[in-house]
Coordinates of C-alpha atoms and ligand atoms in Angstrom, one line a residue:
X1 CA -6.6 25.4 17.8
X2 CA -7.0 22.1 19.9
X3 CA -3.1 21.6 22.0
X4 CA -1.6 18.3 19.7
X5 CA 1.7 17.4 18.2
X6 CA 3.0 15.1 15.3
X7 CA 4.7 12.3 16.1
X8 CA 6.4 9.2 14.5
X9 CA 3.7 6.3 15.3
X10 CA 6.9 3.9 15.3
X11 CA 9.2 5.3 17.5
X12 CA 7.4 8.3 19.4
X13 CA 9.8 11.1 18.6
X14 CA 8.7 14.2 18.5
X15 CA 8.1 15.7 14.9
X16 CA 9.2 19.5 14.8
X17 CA 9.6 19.8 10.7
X18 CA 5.9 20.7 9.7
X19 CA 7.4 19.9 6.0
X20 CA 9.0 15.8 6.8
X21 CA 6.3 13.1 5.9
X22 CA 8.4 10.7 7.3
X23 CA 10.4 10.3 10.9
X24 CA 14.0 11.8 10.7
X25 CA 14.8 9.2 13.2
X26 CA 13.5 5.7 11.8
X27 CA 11.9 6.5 8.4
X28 CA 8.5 5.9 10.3
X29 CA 5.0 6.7 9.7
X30 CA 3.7 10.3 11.1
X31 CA 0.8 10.7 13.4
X32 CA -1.2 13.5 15.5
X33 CA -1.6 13.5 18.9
X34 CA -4.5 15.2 19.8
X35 CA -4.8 17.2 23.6
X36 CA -8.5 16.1 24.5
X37 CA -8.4 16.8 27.9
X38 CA -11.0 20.0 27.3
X39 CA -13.1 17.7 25.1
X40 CA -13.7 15.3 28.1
X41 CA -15.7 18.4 29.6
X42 CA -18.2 18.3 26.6
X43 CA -21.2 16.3 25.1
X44 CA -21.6 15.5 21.8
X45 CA -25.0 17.6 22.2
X46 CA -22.8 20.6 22.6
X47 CA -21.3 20.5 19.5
X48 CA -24.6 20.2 17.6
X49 CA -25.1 24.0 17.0
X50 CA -22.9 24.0 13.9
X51 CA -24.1 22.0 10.9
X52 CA -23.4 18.1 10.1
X53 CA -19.7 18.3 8.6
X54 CA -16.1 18.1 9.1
X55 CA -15.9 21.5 11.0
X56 CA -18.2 20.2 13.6
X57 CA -15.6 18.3 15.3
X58 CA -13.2 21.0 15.2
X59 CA -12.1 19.8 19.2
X60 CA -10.9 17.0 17.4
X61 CA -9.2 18.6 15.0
X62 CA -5.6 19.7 14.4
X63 CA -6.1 23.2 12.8
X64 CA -7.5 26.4 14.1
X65 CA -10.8 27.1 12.5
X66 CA -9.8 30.7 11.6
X67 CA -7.8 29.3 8.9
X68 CA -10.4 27.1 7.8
X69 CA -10.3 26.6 3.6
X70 CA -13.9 25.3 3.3
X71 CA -16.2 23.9 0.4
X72 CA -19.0 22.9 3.1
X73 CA -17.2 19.0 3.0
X74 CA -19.1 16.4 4.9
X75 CA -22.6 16.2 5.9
X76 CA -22.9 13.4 3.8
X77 CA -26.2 10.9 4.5
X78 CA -26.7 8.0 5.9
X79 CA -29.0 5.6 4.2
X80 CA -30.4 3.0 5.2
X81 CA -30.8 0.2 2.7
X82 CA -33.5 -2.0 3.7
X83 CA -33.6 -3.6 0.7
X84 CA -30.4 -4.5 -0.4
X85 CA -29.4 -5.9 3.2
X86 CA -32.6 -8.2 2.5
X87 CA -30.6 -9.2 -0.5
X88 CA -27.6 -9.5 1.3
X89 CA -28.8 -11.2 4.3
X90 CA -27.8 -8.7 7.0
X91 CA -31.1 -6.7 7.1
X92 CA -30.1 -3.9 9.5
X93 CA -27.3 -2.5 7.1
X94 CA -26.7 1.3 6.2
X95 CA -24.5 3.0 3.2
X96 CA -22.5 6.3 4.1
X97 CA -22.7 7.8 0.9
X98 CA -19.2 10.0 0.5
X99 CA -19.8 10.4 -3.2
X100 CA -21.7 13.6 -1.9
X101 CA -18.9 15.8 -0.6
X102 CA -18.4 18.4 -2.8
X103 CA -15.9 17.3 -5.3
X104 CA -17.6 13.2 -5.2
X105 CA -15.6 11.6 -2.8
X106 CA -14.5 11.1 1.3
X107 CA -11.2 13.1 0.4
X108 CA -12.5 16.4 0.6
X109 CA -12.8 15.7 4.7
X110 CA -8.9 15.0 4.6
X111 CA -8.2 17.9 2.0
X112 CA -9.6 20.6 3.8
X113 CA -8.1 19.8 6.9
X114 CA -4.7 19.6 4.9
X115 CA -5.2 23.1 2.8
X116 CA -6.2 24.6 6.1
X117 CA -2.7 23.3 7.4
X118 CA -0.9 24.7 4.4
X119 CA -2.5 28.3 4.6
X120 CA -1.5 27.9 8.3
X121 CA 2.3 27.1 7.2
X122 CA 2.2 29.8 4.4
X123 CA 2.3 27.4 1.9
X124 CA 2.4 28.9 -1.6
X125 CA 2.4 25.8 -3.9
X126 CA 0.8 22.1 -2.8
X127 CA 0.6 19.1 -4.5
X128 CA -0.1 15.0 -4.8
X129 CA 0.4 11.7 -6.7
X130 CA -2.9 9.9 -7.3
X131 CA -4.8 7.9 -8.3
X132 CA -7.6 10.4 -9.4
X133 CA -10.1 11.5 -6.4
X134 CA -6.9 13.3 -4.7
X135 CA -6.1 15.1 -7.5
X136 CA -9.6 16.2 -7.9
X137 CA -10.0 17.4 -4.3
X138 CA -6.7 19.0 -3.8
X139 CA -7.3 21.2 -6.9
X140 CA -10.3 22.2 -5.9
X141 CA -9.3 23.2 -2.4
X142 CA -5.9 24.7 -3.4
X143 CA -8.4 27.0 -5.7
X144 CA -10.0 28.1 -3.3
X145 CA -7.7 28.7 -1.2
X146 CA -5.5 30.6 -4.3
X147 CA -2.8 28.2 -3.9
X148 CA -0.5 26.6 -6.9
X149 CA -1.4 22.7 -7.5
X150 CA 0.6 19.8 -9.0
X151 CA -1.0 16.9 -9.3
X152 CA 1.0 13.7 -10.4
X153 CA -1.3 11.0 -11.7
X154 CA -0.2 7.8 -13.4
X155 CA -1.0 7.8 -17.2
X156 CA -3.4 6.1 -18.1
X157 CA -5.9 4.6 -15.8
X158 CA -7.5 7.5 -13.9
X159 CA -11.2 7.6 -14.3
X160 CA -12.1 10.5 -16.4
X161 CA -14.2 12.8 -14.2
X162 CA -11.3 12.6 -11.5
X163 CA -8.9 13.9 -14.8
X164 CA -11.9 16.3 -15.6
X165 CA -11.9 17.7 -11.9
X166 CA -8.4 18.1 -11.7
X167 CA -8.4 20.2 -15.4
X168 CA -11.1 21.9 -14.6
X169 CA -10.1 23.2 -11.1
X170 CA -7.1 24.7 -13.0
X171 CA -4.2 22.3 -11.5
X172 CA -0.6 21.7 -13.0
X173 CA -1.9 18.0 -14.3
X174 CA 1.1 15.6 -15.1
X175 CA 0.9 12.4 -16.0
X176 CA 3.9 10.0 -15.1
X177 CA 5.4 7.4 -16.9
X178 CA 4.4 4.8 -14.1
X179 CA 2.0 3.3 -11.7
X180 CA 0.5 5.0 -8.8
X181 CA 3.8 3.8 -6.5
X182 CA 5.7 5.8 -9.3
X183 CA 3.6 8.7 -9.2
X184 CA 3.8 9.2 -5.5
X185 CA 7.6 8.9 -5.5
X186 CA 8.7 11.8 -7.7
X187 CA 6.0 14.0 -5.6
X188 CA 7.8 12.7 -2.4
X189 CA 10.7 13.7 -3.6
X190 CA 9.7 17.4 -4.7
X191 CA 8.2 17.6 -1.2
X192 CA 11.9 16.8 0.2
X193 CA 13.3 19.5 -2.0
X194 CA 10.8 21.9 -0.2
X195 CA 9.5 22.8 -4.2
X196 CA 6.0 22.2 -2.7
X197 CA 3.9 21.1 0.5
X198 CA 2.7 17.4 -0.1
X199 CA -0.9 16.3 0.5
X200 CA -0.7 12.7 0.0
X201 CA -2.6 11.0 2.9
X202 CA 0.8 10.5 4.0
X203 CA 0.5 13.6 5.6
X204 CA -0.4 13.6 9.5
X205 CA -3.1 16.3 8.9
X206 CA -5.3 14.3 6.2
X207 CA -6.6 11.5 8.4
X208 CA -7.4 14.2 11.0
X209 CA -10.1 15.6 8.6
X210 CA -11.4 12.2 7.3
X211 CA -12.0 11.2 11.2
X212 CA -15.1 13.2 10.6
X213 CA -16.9 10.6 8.5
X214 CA -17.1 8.4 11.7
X215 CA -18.2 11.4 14.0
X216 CA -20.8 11.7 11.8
X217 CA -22.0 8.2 11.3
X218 CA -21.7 8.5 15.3
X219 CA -24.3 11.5 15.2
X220 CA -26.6 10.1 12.8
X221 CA -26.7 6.6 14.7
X222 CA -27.3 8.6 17.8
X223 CA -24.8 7.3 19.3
X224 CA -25.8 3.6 19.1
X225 CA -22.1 2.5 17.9
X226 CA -22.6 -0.6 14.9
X227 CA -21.2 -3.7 15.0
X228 CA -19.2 -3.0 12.0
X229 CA -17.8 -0.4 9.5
X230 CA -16.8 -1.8 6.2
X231 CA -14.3 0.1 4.2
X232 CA -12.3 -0.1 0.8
X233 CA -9.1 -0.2 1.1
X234 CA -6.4 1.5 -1.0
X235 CA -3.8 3.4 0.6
X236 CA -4.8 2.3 4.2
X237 CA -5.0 6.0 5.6
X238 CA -8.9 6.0 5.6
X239 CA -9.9 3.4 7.5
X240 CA -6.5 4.1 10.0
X241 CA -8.8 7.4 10.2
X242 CA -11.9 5.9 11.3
X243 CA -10.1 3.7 13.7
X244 CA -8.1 7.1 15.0
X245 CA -11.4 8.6 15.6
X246 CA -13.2 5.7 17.6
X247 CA -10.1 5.5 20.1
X248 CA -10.7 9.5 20.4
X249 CA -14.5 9.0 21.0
X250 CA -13.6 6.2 24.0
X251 CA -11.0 8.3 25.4
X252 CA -13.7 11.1 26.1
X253 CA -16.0 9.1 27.4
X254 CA -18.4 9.4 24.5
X255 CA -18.2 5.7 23.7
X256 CA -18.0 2.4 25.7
X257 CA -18.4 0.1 22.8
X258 CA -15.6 -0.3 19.2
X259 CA -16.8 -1.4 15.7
X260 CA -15.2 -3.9 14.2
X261 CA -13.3 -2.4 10.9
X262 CA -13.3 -4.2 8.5
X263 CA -11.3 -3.5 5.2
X264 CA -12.3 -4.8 1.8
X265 CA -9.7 -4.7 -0.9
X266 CA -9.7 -5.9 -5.1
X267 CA -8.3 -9.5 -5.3
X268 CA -5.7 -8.1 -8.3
X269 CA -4.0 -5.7 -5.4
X270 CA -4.7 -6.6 -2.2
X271 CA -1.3 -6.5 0.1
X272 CA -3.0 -5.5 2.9
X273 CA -5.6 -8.8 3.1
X274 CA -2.7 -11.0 2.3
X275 CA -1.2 -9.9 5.0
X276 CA -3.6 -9.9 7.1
X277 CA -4.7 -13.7 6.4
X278 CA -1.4 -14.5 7.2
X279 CA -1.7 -12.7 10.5
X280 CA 1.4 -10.5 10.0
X281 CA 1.7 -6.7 11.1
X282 CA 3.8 -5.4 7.9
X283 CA 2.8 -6.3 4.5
X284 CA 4.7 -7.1 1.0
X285 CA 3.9 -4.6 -2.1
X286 CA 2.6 -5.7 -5.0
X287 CA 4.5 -4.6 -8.4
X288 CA 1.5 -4.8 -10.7
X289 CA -1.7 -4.2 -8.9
X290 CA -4.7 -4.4 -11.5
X291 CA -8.5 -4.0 -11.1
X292 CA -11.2 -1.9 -12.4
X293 CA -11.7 0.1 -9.2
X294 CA -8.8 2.1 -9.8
X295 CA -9.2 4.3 -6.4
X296 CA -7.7 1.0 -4.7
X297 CA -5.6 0.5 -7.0
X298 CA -2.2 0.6 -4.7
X299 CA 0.3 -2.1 -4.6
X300 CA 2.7 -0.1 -1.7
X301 CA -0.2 1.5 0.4
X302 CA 1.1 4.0 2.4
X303 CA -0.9 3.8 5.5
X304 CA -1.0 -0.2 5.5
X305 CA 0.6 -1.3 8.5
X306 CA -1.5 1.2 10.5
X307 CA -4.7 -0.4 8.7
X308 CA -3.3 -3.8 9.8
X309 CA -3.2 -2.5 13.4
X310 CA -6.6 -0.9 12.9
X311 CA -8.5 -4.6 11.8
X312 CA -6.6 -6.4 14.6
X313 CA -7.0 -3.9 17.3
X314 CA -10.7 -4.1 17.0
X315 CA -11.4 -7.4 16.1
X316 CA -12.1 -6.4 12.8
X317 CA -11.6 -8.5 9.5
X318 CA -9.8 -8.2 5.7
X319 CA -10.7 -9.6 2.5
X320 CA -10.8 -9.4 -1.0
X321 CA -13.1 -9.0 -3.9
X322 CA -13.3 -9.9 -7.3
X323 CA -13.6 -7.1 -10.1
X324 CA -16.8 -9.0 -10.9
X325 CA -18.3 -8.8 -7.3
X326 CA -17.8 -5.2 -7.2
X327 CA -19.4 -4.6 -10.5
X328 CA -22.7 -6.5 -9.3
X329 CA -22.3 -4.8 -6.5
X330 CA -22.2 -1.7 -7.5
X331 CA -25.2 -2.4 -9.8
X332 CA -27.5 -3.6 -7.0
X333 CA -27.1 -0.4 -4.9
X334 CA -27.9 1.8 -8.1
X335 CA -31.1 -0.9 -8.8
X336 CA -32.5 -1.1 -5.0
X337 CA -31.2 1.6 -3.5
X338 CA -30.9 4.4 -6.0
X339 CA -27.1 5.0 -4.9
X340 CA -24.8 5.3 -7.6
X341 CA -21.2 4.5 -6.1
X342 CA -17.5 4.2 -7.8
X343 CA -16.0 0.9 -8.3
X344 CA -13.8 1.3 -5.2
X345 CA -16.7 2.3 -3.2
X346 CA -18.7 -1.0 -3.9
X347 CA -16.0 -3.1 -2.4
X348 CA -17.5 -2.1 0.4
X349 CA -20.9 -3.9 0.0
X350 CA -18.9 -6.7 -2.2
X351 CA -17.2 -7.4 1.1
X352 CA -20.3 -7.0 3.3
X353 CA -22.5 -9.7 0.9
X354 CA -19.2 -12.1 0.9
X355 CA -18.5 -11.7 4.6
X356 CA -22.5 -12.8 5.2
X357 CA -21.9 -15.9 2.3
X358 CA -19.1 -17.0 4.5
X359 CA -20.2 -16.6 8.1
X360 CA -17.5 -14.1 8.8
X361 CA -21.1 -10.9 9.9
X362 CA -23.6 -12.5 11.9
X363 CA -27.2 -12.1 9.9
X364 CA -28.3 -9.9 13.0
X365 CA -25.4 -7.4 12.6
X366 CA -26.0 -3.9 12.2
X367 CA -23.6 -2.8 9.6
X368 CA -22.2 0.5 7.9
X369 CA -20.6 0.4 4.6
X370 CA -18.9 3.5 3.9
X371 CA -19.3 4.3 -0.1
X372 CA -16.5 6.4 -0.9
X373 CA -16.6 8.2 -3.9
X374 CA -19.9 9.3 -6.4
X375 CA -20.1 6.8 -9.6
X376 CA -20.4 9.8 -12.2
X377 CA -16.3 10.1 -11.5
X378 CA -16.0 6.9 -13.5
X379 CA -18.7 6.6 -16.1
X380 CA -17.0 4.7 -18.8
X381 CA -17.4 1.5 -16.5
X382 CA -20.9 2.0 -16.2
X383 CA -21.5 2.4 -19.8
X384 CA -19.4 -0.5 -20.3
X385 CA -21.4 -2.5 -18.0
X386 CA -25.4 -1.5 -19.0
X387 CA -26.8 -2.7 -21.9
X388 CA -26.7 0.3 -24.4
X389 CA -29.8 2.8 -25.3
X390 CA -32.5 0.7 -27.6
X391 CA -33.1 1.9 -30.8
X392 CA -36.8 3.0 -30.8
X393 CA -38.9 4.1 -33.4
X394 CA -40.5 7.5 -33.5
X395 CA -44.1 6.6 -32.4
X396 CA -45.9 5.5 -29.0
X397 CA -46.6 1.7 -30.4
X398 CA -42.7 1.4 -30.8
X399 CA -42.7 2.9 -27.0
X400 CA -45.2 0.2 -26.1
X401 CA -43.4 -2.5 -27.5
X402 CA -40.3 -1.9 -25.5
X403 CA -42.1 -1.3 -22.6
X404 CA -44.1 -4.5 -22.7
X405 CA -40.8 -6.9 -23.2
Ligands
PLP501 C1 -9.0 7.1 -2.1 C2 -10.2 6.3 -2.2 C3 -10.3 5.0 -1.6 C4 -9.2 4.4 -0.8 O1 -9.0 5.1 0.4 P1 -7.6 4.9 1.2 O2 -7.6 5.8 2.3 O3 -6.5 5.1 0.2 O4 -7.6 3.4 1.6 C5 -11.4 4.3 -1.8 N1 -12.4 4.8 -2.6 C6 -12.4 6.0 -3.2 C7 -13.5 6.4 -4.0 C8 -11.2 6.8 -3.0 O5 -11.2 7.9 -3.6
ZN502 ZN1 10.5 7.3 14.2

């Protein structure tokens, strides 16, 4: 295991509790400091004997690999999308596609990082509030790792293959009376009654695992860092994970150079751009937060003000999108590309085609959008946004017909 402690990212204390999510001290967000001091020895090259994948960058990493609860998470390609940055304007553009972890989406880097933790801790019984791909991945992992799971989801609005996942996987599914926000606060407090190990991204360990998909992106670009990595934003805790993993690659050495993060958010919950349009380091919830890409559906994110620090510590930027924008956007990267993306995860090139229409990326910018989570997880708004199946008649002139129009 790689030397590193957990401390509060507001006041520094020292975190001894592995069971607190918050600091004892000042009710501050938690945070691992990593020991690289061996990985300053090493090359990137030497870590290129293991496959493409979170485990890879175990130096960076928080948990020994001998506990390692593993569904082969990561690896995930890197396209690039010639045509749709043609569309867009910014030809030299590329699409992480995260929808190809194992369970469809970028948490399964986080989750097995945090299910590793828990087996570490003993822990018999994990859980999480969320908004669906959470649910899905912690179920999944706390299988195989032949742990209990309680997932809190808010009723209603969870896409139906994240709700299939979660069934399927063979987790305690509840659905609360509530929002997200509400969801997360009744797991919080079972977590402080010690009646189970929470795996929100509000726990230190889960960004530590999700740092991978920007090692990754690092490998696969050969280490010719982009201008820009464009992110949704829900929570905050993945794109404070991107920006934990860049300062990690400049203080080894391995970098010289910092991509400006840039987080996209849905215009009917978006604390985190308000905020940052109005230049401020903390950010005010939102009590209703609406829009059809219900994985960034958050009005309290958790991880916000470290997102903040992440956009302004690298000259990054924050927006918004309409649900309309993401829709066409989504569509486009299914019709040119052949990508087939979640709502949420098409923020990401709704952002990148708005940032070009107002100046914000340079047409010469080489750009990675990270797409987050597979489409099939939510394919009621797919079917409610294709024309339906045409009725055809049971001959090849009928076929013809169609064809031809
Ligand atoms: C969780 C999730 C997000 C949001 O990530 P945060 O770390 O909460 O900002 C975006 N897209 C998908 C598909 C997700 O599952
Ligand atoms: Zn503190």
């Amino acid at each position: 295991m790689v030397a590193h402690e957990v401390i509060c990212w507001d006041c520094g204390s020292k975190i001894e509790d592995p069971f607190v999510n918050t600091c004892p001290r000042c009710g501050g967000l938690l945070t691992v400091k990593m020991d690289l001091e061996k990985v300053k020895e090493m090359r990137p090259e030497d870590l290129r004997k293991a496959p493409l994948g979170v485990w890879r960058y175990a130096p960076f990493m928080p948990v020994d690999p001998a506990n390692k609860v593993s569904i082969q998470e990561g690896g995930t390609p890197l396209y690039p999308v010639k045509a749709l940055g043609k569309e867009i304007g910014v030809e030299n553009s590329f699409v992480k596609f995260e929808g190809l972890n194992p369970t469809g989406s970028f948490k399964d880097r986080g989750m097995t990082m945090g299910v590793s933790h828990a087996k570490e801790l003993g822990a018999k019984v994990v859980g999480c509030a969320s908004t669906g791909n959470t649910s899905a991945s912690l179920a999944a992992y706390a299988a195989k790792a032949g742990m209990k799971c309680a997932v809190f989801l808010p009723s209603g609005k969870v896409a139906m293959g994240k709700l299939a996942q979660a069934l399927f996987f063979g987790a305690k599914v509840l659905s609360v009376d509530g929002n997200f926000d509400d969801a997360l606060a009744l797991a919080r407090k079972m977590a402080d009654e010690r009646k189970l190990y929470l795996l929100n991204s509000i726990n230190p360990y889960r960004p530590e695992g999700q740092k991978s998909v920007l090692f990754e992106i690092m490998d696969q670009l050969e280490y010719d860092v982009p201008d820009r990595i464009i992110l949704p934003v829900g929570n905050a805790a993945n794109i404070w994970a991107v920006y934990k993993a860049v300062t990690e690659l400049k203080e080894v050495g391995w970098i010289d150079k910092v991509p400006m993060l840039t987080g996209i958010q849905a215009e009917g919950s978006a604390p985190v751009a308000r905020a940052f349009a109005s230049k401020t380091k903390d950010f005010i919830p939102e009590e209703h937060p609406e829009t059809v890409a219900t994985a960034i559906r958050i009005g309290n994110p958790v991880s916000g003000r470290k997102a903040l620090h992440a956009m302004y510590s690298t000259g990054g930027f924050c927006t918004t999108v309409t649900d309309e924008e993401i829709i066409k956007a989504q569509q486009l990267l299914g019709r040119r590309e052949g990508v087939c993306v979640e709502p949420a995860s098409a923020a990401s090139v709704a952002g990148l085609k708005k940032l070009r229409e107002t100046g914000v990326v340079d047409r010469d910018e080489r750009v990675v959008c990270i797409c987050t989570g597979n489409g099939l997880k939510d394919p009621d708004t797919i079917i409610n946004n294709c024309a339906p199946p045409i009725k055809c008649g049971n001959s090849v002139a009928d076929v013809e017909r169609i064809l031809s129009q």
